[in-house]
XYZ file of C-alpha atoms in Angstrom:
192
model
C 0.537 0.118 -0.097
C 1.388 3.317 -0.669
C 1.308 6.895 1.208
C -0.571 9.048 -0.341
C 1.247 12.784 0.209
C -1.048 15.493 0.361
C -0.782 18.603 -1.511
C -0.819 22.195 1.552
C -0.866 24.999 -0.126
C -0.264 28.563 2.139
C -2.363 31.408 0.996
C -2.196 35.382 1.247
C -4.705 37.759 -0.458
C -4.234 41.313 -0.829
C -7.822 42.771 -1.969
C -8.246 46.427 -2.539
C -11.056 49.009 -0.216
C -14.650 49.146 -1.131
C -14.682 53.113 -2.776
C -18.008 54.649 -1.837
C -19.663 58.387 -0.576
C -20.106 59.637 2.363
C -22.137 62.528 3.920
C -19.341 62.895 6.867
C -15.921 61.033 8.449
C -17.026 59.271 11.022
C -18.972 55.893 11.387
C -21.261 57.039 8.431
C -23.396 55.236 6.101
C -21.869 54.719 2.234
C -24.664 56.962 0.491
C -23.444 55.081 -2.991
C -20.593 52.341 -4.376
C -18.648 53.721 -6.900
C -17.254 50.058 -6.835
C -16.720 46.918 -3.975
C -13.340 45.650 -3.338
C -11.159 42.800 -5.038
C -8.445 41.037 -5.470
C -5.692 43.093 -5.793
C -2.591 40.263 -6.381
C -2.203 36.825 -4.116
C 0.381 35.317 -3.202
C 0.941 30.885 -3.063
C 3.669 28.398 -1.792
C 3.291 24.733 -1.925
C 4.401 23.437 1.302
C 7.877 21.240 1.071
C 8.542 22.131 -2.704
C 9.488 25.631 -2.567
C 7.371 26.583 -5.469
C 6.327 29.798 -5.354
C 3.276 32.014 -7.323
C 3.056 35.697 -6.852
C 0.470 36.806 -9.578
C -1.346 40.950 -9.117
C -3.751 42.891 -11.596
C -0.926 44.346 -13.300
C 0.520 40.480 -14.874
C -2.545 40.267 -16.845
C -3.078 42.055 -20.415
C -6.647 42.690 -19.547
C -5.533 45.009 -16.770
C -4.880 48.134 -19.653
C -8.370 47.682 -20.153
C -10.416 47.378 -16.586
C -7.311 47.563 -13.575
C -10.556 46.267 -10.960
C -10.867 43.238 -13.390
C -9.689 40.442 -10.954
C -11.559 37.307 -13.342
C -7.783 36.161 -14.087
C -6.247 36.429 -10.812
C -9.739 33.957 -9.545
C -8.800 31.771 -12.687
C -5.610 31.171 -11.019
C -6.465 30.577 -7.481
C -8.932 28.378 -8.395
C -6.437 26.294 -10.139
C -4.593 25.901 -7.000
C -7.166 25.860 -5.015
C -8.590 22.604 -7.018
C -5.208 20.921 -7.154
C -5.086 21.778 -2.827
C -5.453 19.303 0.158
C -5.112 21.681 2.425
C -5.103 25.324 2.147
C -3.193 27.282 5.010
C -4.018 30.953 5.833
C -3.439 33.500 8.383
C -7.257 34.297 9.167
C -7.556 32.376 6.161
C -11.190 31.012 7.167
C -12.423 34.720 7.941
C -10.688 36.898 5.399
C -8.931 35.112 2.513
C -10.843 32.254 1.547
C -14.702 33.723 1.678
C -13.306 36.120 -0.432
C -11.524 33.819 -2.665
C -15.006 32.070 -2.853
C -16.954 35.554 -3.455
C -15.315 36.362 -6.162
C -15.498 32.587 -8.147
C -19.030 33.065 -7.613
C -18.787 36.521 -9.028
C -16.739 35.209 -12.500
C -19.114 32.087 -12.380
C -16.804 29.400 -11.014
C -17.981 26.423 -9.533
C -16.388 25.072 -6.211
C -13.274 23.947 -6.303
C -12.308 20.366 -5.203
C -12.461 19.981 -1.243
C -10.024 20.958 0.812
C -9.406 21.502 3.782
C -8.623 24.645 5.631
C -6.000 25.419 8.719
C -6.281 29.027 10.017
C -3.109 30.117 12.005
C -5.227 32.700 13.511
C -7.344 30.231 14.857
C -4.386 27.673 15.754
C -3.043 29.979 17.562
C -5.685 31.758 19.211
C -7.076 28.458 20.656
C -3.591 26.732 22.164
C -1.350 30.097 23.128
C -1.886 33.322 24.907
C 0.535 35.579 23.037
C 0.235 39.580 23.438
C -1.348 40.019 20.005
C -2.033 36.812 17.388
C -1.331 39.209 14.363
C 1.415 37.636 11.718
C 4.064 40.098 12.034
C 4.112 40.341 15.533
C 3.885 36.321 15.874
C 6.800 36.192 13.253
C 8.741 38.786 16.089
C 7.652 36.659 19.245
C 8.826 33.801 17.629
C 11.731 35.173 16.165
C 10.879 34.384 12.663
C 10.907 37.426 10.918
C 8.908 40.465 9.507
C 6.357 41.199 7.422
C 7.683 44.378 4.852
C 6.107 47.586 5.691
C 3.932 49.231 3.399
C 4.275 52.555 4.137
C -0.043 52.186 5.103
C -2.661 52.683 3.189
C -0.802 54.659 0.109
C 0.820 51.631 -1.346
C -3.167 50.009 -1.897
C -3.854 53.295 -3.777
C -0.753 54.013 -5.727
C -1.248 50.129 -6.978
C -5.073 51.049 -7.873
C -3.633 54.334 -9.654
C -1.430 52.334 -11.734
C 1.750 52.967 -10.135
C 4.720 50.258 -11.310
C 6.651 50.752 -8.442
C 3.614 50.620 -6.093
C 3.350 47.034 -7.843
C 6.474 45.866 -7.428
C 6.363 46.423 -3.531
C 2.766 45.199 -3.185
C 4.157 41.968 -5.035
C 7.008 41.850 -2.346
C 4.886 42.670 0.540
C 2.133 39.702 -0.473
C 5.310 36.896 -0.945
C 7.087 38.181 2.511
C 3.649 37.110 4.427
C 3.831 34.103 3.032
C 7.033 33.453 3.899
C 6.602 34.410 6.980
C 3.270 32.016 7.079
C 5.430 29.169 6.322
C 7.212 30.050 9.191
C 4.496 30.589 12.110
C 3.073 27.354 10.463
C 5.679 25.350 11.065
C 6.376 26.671 14.466
C 2.761 25.542 15.409
C 1.968 22.805 13.363
C 2.929 20.341 16.137
C 0.453 21.561 18.500
C -2.614 21.033 16.160
């Protein structure tokens, strides 16, 4: 009898914010949406293979016609999730996977093959009592490294405005998130 090795995919996405009109700054309802969020970028890495994939909207020819059209990103994510037995993400159950599935439905994609989700945020909340469960803080606390400093929301704005240097930084930021996720996952995996 041969043993089947499970394919584990580490994953992180970056999304654009919702854009809308309000009458004020504090605790305001949105009067009208200009456009809703969309996936800007993702990084996925196969555990134990070292193969990492980072893709952003600006990598596709369609970007010049519609800079918010994330259909090609959704299709690439679908292929990866369809191949995965296990998907690891930090806050993945509440954010990444629900957002990804939302874009699958929007673009008429079917559900990927079933996979098991491992949400490292849930794992650290269940087994440990750190002062912060944020990925960057965990990386620092466990001496595993840190995220790349983005400089704040302006990086997202610059990407949405088509700045090529910003896209390069966004992709590097996203890739480092997955590298850090992998290190945190491997550190806490024996506790699961």
